[in-house]
Amino acid sequence: MSAQQGGTGAGLSGTGPAGAGLTGAGLAGTGGLTGAVWQRVRGGNSLLPILGALVVIWLVMGAVNPAFLAPENLVNLTLQSAPVGVIALGVVLVLLVGQIDLSVGSVSGLAAAVVAVGSVTLGWPVALAILAALACGVVVGLAYGALSTRLGLPSFVFTLAGLLFLAGVQLRVLGPYGSINLPFESWFVRSVQQGFLSPAMAWALVVVVVATTATVQVVARVRRRRADLACASVPQIVVRTLVLAAVLSAIVAYLGTARGIGYTVVLFAGLVVVTDVLLRRTRWGRSVRAVGGDRRAAMLAGVPVQRTVVLCFVACSTLAALGGVLAAGRLGAANQGTGGADTYLVAIAAAVIGGTSLFGGRGSAWSAVLGVLVIQSIANGLTLMNVDQAARYMVTGAVLLLAIIIDMLLRKRREA
């Protein structure tokens, strides 16, 4: 069947990729939506299993200790997740092109040290210190990109070397004291620790997000109909919009009974949305997936492989630096333990648990959100149950191993 025939036939059968078509949209809307979701789950391209696992974790933790689902604890959970989530978002980009960055923890620690030393010891404006920290991430990413594309070194090797080297640079930047406290009166520290959206701003943001999402879906439907391609039906668009509105409203209303939604959480969510749009709607995003799926085929197809890899390394290191800056603001200090061994392990684990393939080509910006929420929820719940650090490591490791096994099984299914 040709593409044009498929676009028309989808509406009659309700089995097309979009779950609906041009003529039978109203009749096949619900069934098409269910079929499309099921196909995505079976193909390993859906985040629904991870979302389901997160819901199960929350229900179990809430049943064991009701304090876990308390609004104040969930606010703390979101604030704890934001810095690591920003780092995990960069890891997702690197994994998508079939590479890995083991030094994201050291990059974040170096960025935190630069902010602290620049703003406190050297007396720079805080904004200048933050820009200097982000510039360090850009330089590291460019260096990694050159080592990968020019010399062809395995990313595991040079990022492991970078982990050790940058950890030493971090110690040298901090100097003999090893710890520098940021002034609490600083706008930066107050914004990270105590900055929350007002109720009016939170609800306005919900309205903007829902309206924008609905508009994008409607425009996409109109464009695809004009091209005689399969498209989402009106019922599908309505259902998706209502579900999104209900979820966002529930989050804002429930967290609003405590302190609400922090500025850092909004920043993290904004970065995820922008990254998701770039990956799905731009030529660069298609290049990223092409390089991760089959690098040789992408090169033969004219995809700028080297430039794509370099940009992913730069984005990863820059986001790692931003995560370190946010971590310094949340703690109000930078020390030798900032960006320690836990940081890069948790960030990589979050990306993989969230559904990003270690083999490249498969993943989503939302993988960072779900993955970091899974890990932080487990850690938070076990802490409330007074479980020691050893058990938390073992549980997180078991969850990561399960995610890797699932990833390998899905890869074998696709190859078969």
PDB file of C-alpha atoms in Angstrom, residues 96-311:
ATOM      1  CA  LEU A  96      21.234   9.009  21.807  1.00  0.00           C
ATOM      2  CA  VAL A  97      24.308   9.288  19.539  1.00  0.00           C
ATOM      3  CA  GLY A  98      25.778   6.093  20.949  1.00  0.00           C
ATOM      4  CA  GLN A  99      28.316   7.784  23.252  1.00  0.00           C
ATOM      5  CA  ILE A 100      28.631   8.122  27.025  1.00  0.00           C
ATOM      6  CA  ASP A 101      29.981  10.753  29.406  1.00  0.00           C
ATOM      7  CA  LEU A 102      31.293   9.496  32.744  1.00  0.00           C
ATOM      8  CA  SER A 103      32.578  12.923  33.806  1.00  0.00           C
ATOM      9  CA  VAL A 104      29.269  14.773  34.202  1.00  0.00           C
ATOM     10  CA  GLY A 105      29.657  14.633  37.980  1.00  0.00           C
ATOM     11  CA  SER A 106      33.101  16.190  37.870  1.00  0.00           C
ATOM     12  CA  VAL A 107      31.898  18.848  35.420  1.00  0.00           C
ATOM     13  CA  SER A 108      29.043  19.750  37.761  1.00  0.00           C
ATOM     14  CA  GLY A 109      31.416  19.878  40.736  1.00  0.00           C
ATOM     15  CA  LEU A 110      33.844  22.122  38.848  1.00  0.00           C
ATOM     16  CA  ALA A 111      30.988  24.446  37.840  1.00  0.00           C
ATOM     17  CA  ALA A 112      29.842  24.684  41.465  1.00  0.00           C
ATOM     18  CA  ALA A 113      33.405  25.496  42.534  1.00  0.00           C
ATOM     19  CA  VAL A 114      33.727  28.199  39.869  1.00  0.00           C
ATOM     20  CA  VAL A 115      30.475  29.843  41.011  1.00  0.00           C
ATOM     21  CA  ALA A 116      31.523  29.796  44.659  1.00  0.00           C
ATOM     22  CA  VAL A 117      35.079  31.023  44.116  1.00  0.00           C
ATOM     23  CA  GLY A 118      34.096  33.600  41.539  1.00  0.00           C
ATOM     24  CA  SER A 119      31.226  35.153  43.506  1.00  0.00           C
ATOM     25  CA  VAL A 120      32.702  34.873  47.035  1.00  0.00           C
ATOM     26  CA  THR A 121      36.493  34.795  46.836  1.00  0.00           C
ATOM     27  CA  LEU A 122      37.025  36.925  43.723  1.00  0.00           C
ATOM     28  CA  GLY A 123      34.025  39.174  44.237  1.00  0.00           C
ATOM     29  CA  TRP A 124      32.516  38.709  40.777  1.00  0.00           C
ATOM     30  CA  PRO A 125      28.835  39.396  40.175  1.00  0.00           C
ATOM     31  CA  VAL A 126      26.893  36.165  40.611  1.00  0.00           C
ATOM     32  CA  ALA A 127      25.656  36.265  37.027  1.00  0.00           C
ATOM     33  CA  LEU A 128      29.242  36.504  35.736  1.00  0.00           C
ATOM     34  CA  ALA A 129      30.305  33.573  37.925  1.00  0.00           C
ATOM     35  CA  ILE A 130      27.423  31.479  36.567  1.00  0.00           C
ATOM     36  CA  LEU A 131      28.368  32.322  32.979  1.00  0.00           C
ATOM     37  CA  ALA A 132      31.978  31.349  33.701  1.00  0.00           C
ATOM     38  CA  ALA A 133      30.792  28.025  35.108  1.00  0.00           C
ATOM     39  CA  LEU A 134      28.676  27.335  32.023  1.00  0.00           C
ATOM     40  CA  ALA A 135      31.600  28.319  29.794  1.00  0.00           C
ATOM     41  CA  CYS A 136      33.670  25.616  31.498  1.00  0.00           C
ATOM     42  CA  GLY A 137      31.027  23.098  30.442  1.00  0.00           C
ATOM     43  CA  VAL A 138      31.143  24.330  26.848  1.00  0.00           C
ATOM     44  CA  VAL A 139      34.953  24.026  26.730  1.00  0.00           C
ATOM     45  CA  VAL A 140      34.869  20.499  28.145  1.00  0.00           C
ATOM     46  CA  GLY A 141      32.219  19.464  25.626  1.00  0.00           C
ATOM     47  CA  LEU A 142      34.228  20.853  22.711  1.00  0.00           C
ATOM     48  CA  ALA A 143      37.315  18.982  23.909  1.00  0.00           C
ATOM     49  CA  TYR A 144      35.354  15.726  24.185  1.00  0.00           C
ATOM     50  CA  GLY A 145      33.842  16.245  20.759  1.00  0.00           C
ATOM     51  CA  ALA A 146      37.296  16.744  19.230  1.00  0.00           C
ATOM     52  CA  LEU A 147      38.668  13.615  20.933  1.00  0.00           C
ATOM     53  CA  SER A 148      35.727  11.592  19.631  1.00  0.00           C
ATOM     54  CA  THR A 149      35.483  12.890  16.063  1.00  0.00           C
ATOM     55  CA  ARG A 150      39.096  13.823  15.259  1.00  0.00           C
ATOM     56  CA  LEU A 151      41.009  11.088  17.064  1.00  0.00           C
ATOM     57  CA  GLY A 152      38.288   8.442  17.170  1.00  0.00           C
ATOM     58  CA  LEU A 153      38.856   7.659  20.846  1.00  0.00           C
ATOM     59  CA  PRO A 154      36.174   5.683  22.708  1.00  0.00           C
ATOM     60  CA  SER A 155      34.069   8.033  24.817  1.00  0.00           C
ATOM     61  CA  PHE A 156      34.290   5.666  27.779  1.00  0.00           C
ATOM     62  CA  VAL A 157      38.057   6.150  27.885  1.00  0.00           C
ATOM     63  CA  PHE A 158      38.435   9.908  27.515  1.00  0.00           C
ATOM     64  CA  THR A 159      35.443  10.779  29.711  1.00  0.00           C
ATOM     65  CA  LEU A 160      36.823   8.513  32.442  1.00  0.00           C
ATOM     66  CA  ALA A 161      40.109  10.390  32.145  1.00  0.00           C
ATOM     67  CA  GLY A 162      38.126  13.630  32.209  1.00  0.00           C
ATOM     68  CA  LEU A 163      36.377  12.524  35.389  1.00  0.00           C
ATOM     69  CA  LEU A 164      39.713  12.242  37.197  1.00  0.00           C
ATOM     70  CA  PHE A 165      41.276  15.325  35.610  1.00  0.00           C
ATOM     71  CA  LEU A 166      38.311  17.623  36.291  1.00  0.00           C
ATOM     72  CA  ALA A 167      38.000  16.344  39.849  1.00  0.00           C
ATOM     73  CA  GLY A 168      41.584  17.486  40.369  1.00  0.00           C
ATOM     74  CA  VAL A 169      40.824  20.857  38.777  1.00  0.00           C
ATOM     75  CA  GLN A 170      37.850  21.218  41.114  1.00  0.00           C
ATOM     76  CA  LEU A 171      40.060  20.665  44.153  1.00  0.00           C
ATOM     77  CA  ARG A 172      42.604  23.157  42.839  1.00  0.00           C
ATOM     78  CA  VAL A 173      39.914  25.790  42.240  1.00  0.00           C
ATOM     79  CA  LEU A 174      38.483  25.367  45.741  1.00  0.00           C
ATOM     80  CA  GLY A 175      41.935  25.834  47.223  1.00  0.00           C
ATOM     81  CA  PRO A 176      43.173  24.763  50.649  1.00  0.00           C
ATOM     82  CA  TYR A 177      39.862  25.363  52.446  1.00  0.00           C
ATOM     83  CA  GLY A 178      37.982  22.817  50.385  1.00  0.00           C
ATOM     84  CA  SER A 179      34.585  24.386  51.088  1.00  0.00           C
ATOM     85  CA  ILE A 180      33.118  27.794  50.325  1.00  0.00           C
ATOM     86  CA  ASN A 181      29.737  28.985  51.583  1.00  0.00           C
ATOM     87  CA  LEU A 182      27.558  31.139  49.360  1.00  0.00           C
ATOM     88  CA  PRO A 183      25.900  34.109  51.073  1.00  0.00           C
ATOM     89  CA  PHE A 184      22.282  33.370  51.861  1.00  0.00           C
ATOM     90  CA  GLU A 185      21.345  36.945  51.005  1.00  0.00           C
ATOM     91  CA  SER A 186      22.393  36.389  47.395  1.00  0.00           C
ATOM     92  CA  TRP A 187      19.519  36.490  44.899  1.00  0.00           C
ATOM     93  CA  PHE A 188      20.877  33.288  43.417  1.00  0.00           C
ATOM     94  CA  VAL A 189      20.703  31.264  46.633  1.00  0.00           C
ATOM     95  CA  ARG A 190      17.323  32.704  47.596  1.00  0.00           C
ATOM     96  CA  SER A 191      15.910  31.936  44.146  1.00  0.00           C
ATOM     97  CA  VAL A 192      17.084  28.329  44.211  1.00  0.00           C
ATOM     98  CA  GLN A 193      16.170  27.599  47.833  1.00  0.00           C
ATOM     99  CA  GLN A 194      13.071  29.721  48.369  1.00  0.00           C
ATOM    100  CA  GLY A 195      11.904  30.692  44.878  1.00  0.00           C
ATOM    101  CA  PHE A 196       8.392  29.365  44.154  1.00  0.00           C
ATOM    102  CA  LEU A 197       5.720  30.300  41.673  1.00  0.00           C
ATOM    103  CA  SER A 198       2.769  32.187  43.063  1.00  0.00           C
ATOM    104  CA  PRO A 199      -0.599  30.387  42.698  1.00  0.00           C
ATOM    105  CA  ALA A 200      -1.654  32.828  39.971  1.00  0.00           C
ATOM    106  CA  MET A 201       1.581  32.263  38.019  1.00  0.00           C
ATOM    107  CA  ALA A 202       1.294  28.487  38.391  1.00  0.00           C
ATOM    108  CA  TRP A 203      -2.277  28.370  37.070  1.00  0.00           C
ATOM    109  CA  ALA A 204      -1.445  30.796  34.279  1.00  0.00           C
ATOM    110  CA  LEU A 205       1.433  28.533  33.266  1.00  0.00           C
ATOM    111  CA  VAL A 206      -0.948  25.559  33.161  1.00  0.00           C
ATOM    112  CA  VAL A 207      -3.297  27.467  30.862  1.00  0.00           C
ATOM    113  CA  VAL A 208      -0.441  28.488  28.556  1.00  0.00           C
ATOM    114  CA  VAL A 209       0.971  24.956  28.352  1.00  0.00           C
ATOM    115  CA  VAL A 210      -2.403  23.331  27.672  1.00  0.00           C
ATOM    116  CA  ALA A 211      -3.409  25.943  25.094  1.00  0.00           C
ATOM    117  CA  THR A 212      -0.052  25.719  23.326  1.00  0.00           C
ATOM    118  CA  THR A 213      -0.173  21.923  23.230  1.00  0.00           C
ATOM    119  CA  ALA A 214      -3.699  21.902  21.824  1.00  0.00           C
ATOM    120  CA  THR A 215      -2.790  24.504  19.203  1.00  0.00           C
ATOM    121  CA  VAL A 216       0.264  22.540  18.076  1.00  0.00           C
ATOM    122  CA  GLN A 217      -1.819  19.380  17.693  1.00  0.00           C
ATOM    123  CA  VAL A 218      -4.519  21.168  15.707  1.00  0.00           C
ATOM    124  CA  VAL A 219      -1.984  22.796  13.394  1.00  0.00           C
ATOM    125  CA  ALA A 220      -0.255  19.453  12.864  1.00  0.00           C
ATOM    126  CA  ARG A 221      -3.594  17.830  12.037  1.00  0.00           C
ATOM    127  CA  VAL A 222      -4.442  20.515   9.480  1.00  0.00           C
ATOM    128  CA  ARG A 223      -1.035  20.277   7.807  1.00  0.00           C
ATOM    129  CA  ARG A 224      -1.125  16.481   7.599  1.00  0.00           C
ATOM    130  CA  ARG A 225      -4.670  16.488   6.189  1.00  0.00           C
ATOM    131  CA  ARG A 226      -3.595  18.900   3.491  1.00  0.00           C
ATOM    132  CA  ALA A 227      -0.751  16.532   2.626  1.00  0.00           C
ATOM    133  CA  ASP A 228      -3.205  13.599   2.619  1.00  0.00           C
ATOM    134  CA  LEU A 229      -1.335  11.855   5.426  1.00  0.00           C
ATOM    135  CA  ALA A 230      -2.616   9.963   8.450  1.00  0.00           C
ATOM    136  CA  CYS A 231      -3.253  12.349  11.335  1.00  0.00           C
ATOM    137  CA  ALA A 232      -4.658  12.465  14.837  1.00  0.00           C
ATOM    138  CA  SER A 233      -8.424  12.574  15.047  1.00  0.00           C
ATOM    139  CA  VAL A 234     -10.370  15.300  16.830  1.00  0.00           C
ATOM    140  CA  PRO A 235     -11.327  12.931  19.698  1.00  0.00           C
ATOM    141  CA  GLN A 236      -7.672  12.036  20.141  1.00  0.00           C
ATOM    142  CA  ILE A 237      -6.670  15.682  20.365  1.00  0.00           C
ATOM    143  CA  VAL A 238      -9.469  16.385  22.844  1.00  0.00           C
ATOM    144  CA  VAL A 239      -8.561  13.392  25.013  1.00  0.00           C
ATOM    145  CA  ARG A 240      -4.855  14.243  25.047  1.00  0.00           C
ATOM    146  CA  THR A 241      -5.551  17.871  25.899  1.00  0.00           C
ATOM    147  CA  LEU A 242      -7.971  16.984  28.699  1.00  0.00           C
ATOM    148  CA  VAL A 243      -5.566  14.443  30.181  1.00  0.00           C
ATOM    149  CA  LEU A 244      -2.719  16.954  30.110  1.00  0.00           C
ATOM    150  CA  ALA A 245      -4.912  19.629  31.696  1.00  0.00           C
ATOM    151  CA  ALA A 246      -6.072  17.226  34.407  1.00  0.00           C
ATOM    152  CA  VAL A 247      -2.537  16.065  35.253  1.00  0.00           C
ATOM    153  CA  LEU A 248      -1.066  19.574  35.401  1.00  0.00           C
ATOM    154  CA  SER A 249      -4.026  20.878  37.408  1.00  0.00           C
ATOM    155  CA  ALA A 250      -3.691  18.051  39.923  1.00  0.00           C
ATOM    156  CA  ILE A 251       0.029  18.712  40.336  1.00  0.00           C
ATOM    157  CA  VAL A 252      -0.410  22.464  40.811  1.00  0.00           C
ATOM    158  CA  ALA A 253      -3.346  22.058  43.180  1.00  0.00           C
ATOM    159  CA  TYR A 254      -1.711  19.392  45.344  1.00  0.00           C
ATOM    160  CA  LEU A 255       1.751  20.947  45.563  1.00  0.00           C
ATOM    161  CA  GLY A 256       0.073  24.307  46.107  1.00  0.00           C
ATOM    162  CA  THR A 257      -1.146  23.102  49.484  1.00  0.00           C
ATOM    163  CA  ALA A 258       2.525  23.207  50.535  1.00  0.00           C
ATOM    164  CA  ARG A 259       5.123  25.571  49.099  1.00  0.00           C
ATOM    165  CA  GLY A 260       4.192  25.006  45.470  1.00  0.00           C
ATOM    166  CA  ILE A 261       6.427  24.637  42.423  1.00  0.00           C
ATOM    167  CA  GLY A 262      10.006  25.858  42.658  1.00  0.00           C
ATOM    168  CA  TYR A 263      11.774  27.985  40.096  1.00  0.00           C
ATOM    169  CA  THR A 264      14.370  25.267  39.546  1.00  0.00           C
ATOM    170  CA  VAL A 265      11.621  22.755  38.773  1.00  0.00           C
ATOM    171  CA  VAL A 266      10.149  25.134  36.192  1.00  0.00           C
ATOM    172  CA  LEU A 267      13.622  25.610  34.680  1.00  0.00           C
ATOM    173  CA  PHE A 268      14.141  21.857  34.455  1.00  0.00           C
ATOM    174  CA  ALA A 269      10.729  21.319  32.875  1.00  0.00           C
ATOM    175  CA  GLY A 270      11.375  24.112  30.390  1.00  0.00           C
ATOM    176  CA  LEU A 271      14.695  22.583  29.361  1.00  0.00           C
ATOM    177  CA  VAL A 272      13.013  19.210  28.873  1.00  0.00           C
ATOM    178  CA  VAL A 273      10.288  20.712  26.679  1.00  0.00           C
ATOM    179  CA  VAL A 274      12.807  22.630  24.553  1.00  0.00           C
ATOM    180  CA  THR A 275      15.008  19.541  24.165  1.00  0.00           C
ATOM    181  CA  ASP A 276      11.999  17.410  23.264  1.00  0.00           C
ATOM    182  CA  VAL A 277      10.944  19.867  20.563  1.00  0.00           C
ATOM    183  CA  LEU A 278      14.487  19.987  19.180  1.00  0.00           C
ATOM    184  CA  LEU A 279      14.721  16.210  19.043  1.00  0.00           C
ATOM    185  CA  ARG A 280      11.329  15.674  17.415  1.00  0.00           C
ATOM    186  CA  ARG A 281      10.820  18.736  15.245  1.00  0.00           C
ATOM    187  CA  THR A 282      14.214  19.813  13.914  1.00  0.00           C
ATOM    188  CA  ARG A 283      16.783  18.525  11.456  1.00  0.00           C
ATOM    189  CA  TRP A 284      19.324  18.353  14.271  1.00  0.00           C
ATOM    190  CA  GLY A 285      17.057  16.052  16.240  1.00  0.00           C
ATOM    191  CA  ARG A 286      16.641  13.727  13.271  1.00  0.00           C
ATOM    192  CA  SER A 287      20.410  13.750  12.830  1.00  0.00           C
ATOM    193  CA  VAL A 288      20.891  12.754  16.470  1.00  0.00           C
ATOM    194  CA  ARG A 289      18.645   9.719  16.113  1.00  0.00           C
ATOM    195  CA  ALA A 290      20.142   8.799  12.740  1.00  0.00           C
ATOM    196  CA  VAL A 291      23.693   8.855  14.115  1.00  0.00           C
ATOM    197  CA  GLY A 292      22.687   6.800  17.149  1.00  0.00           C
ATOM    198  CA  GLY A 293      20.691   4.305  15.091  1.00  0.00           C
ATOM    199  CA  ASP A 294      23.319   3.594  12.430  1.00  0.00           C
ATOM    200  CA  ARG A 295      26.311   5.893  12.224  1.00  0.00           C
ATOM    201  CA  ARG A 296      27.608   4.550   8.910  1.00  0.00           C
ATOM    202  CA  ALA A 297      24.222   4.771   7.223  1.00  0.00           C
ATOM    203  CA  ALA A 298      23.789   8.307   8.543  1.00  0.00           C
ATOM    204  CA  MET A 299      27.148   9.289   7.091  1.00  0.00           C
ATOM    205  CA  LEU A 300      26.263   7.810   3.706  1.00  0.00           C
ATOM    206  CA  ALA A 301      22.961   9.701   3.800  1.00  0.00           C
ATOM    207  CA  GLY A 302      24.782  13.004   4.188  1.00  0.00           C
ATOM    208  CA  VAL A 303      24.070  13.576   7.869  1.00  0.00           C
ATOM    209  CA  PRO A 304      26.744  15.807   9.514  1.00  0.00           C
ATOM    210  CA  VAL A 305      27.857  13.086  11.901  1.00  0.00           C
ATOM    211  CA  GLN A 306      30.858  14.833  13.434  1.00  0.00           C
ATOM    212  CA  ARG A 307      29.034  18.095  14.047  1.00  0.00           C
ATOM    213  CA  THR A 308      26.096  16.247  15.605  1.00  0.00           C
ATOM    214  CA  VAL A 309      28.338  14.325  17.986  1.00  0.00           C
ATOM    215  CA  VAL A 310      30.238  17.469  19.004  1.00  0.00           C
ATOM    216  CA  LEU A 311      27.011  19.373  19.687  1.00  0.00           C
TER     217      LEU A 311
END
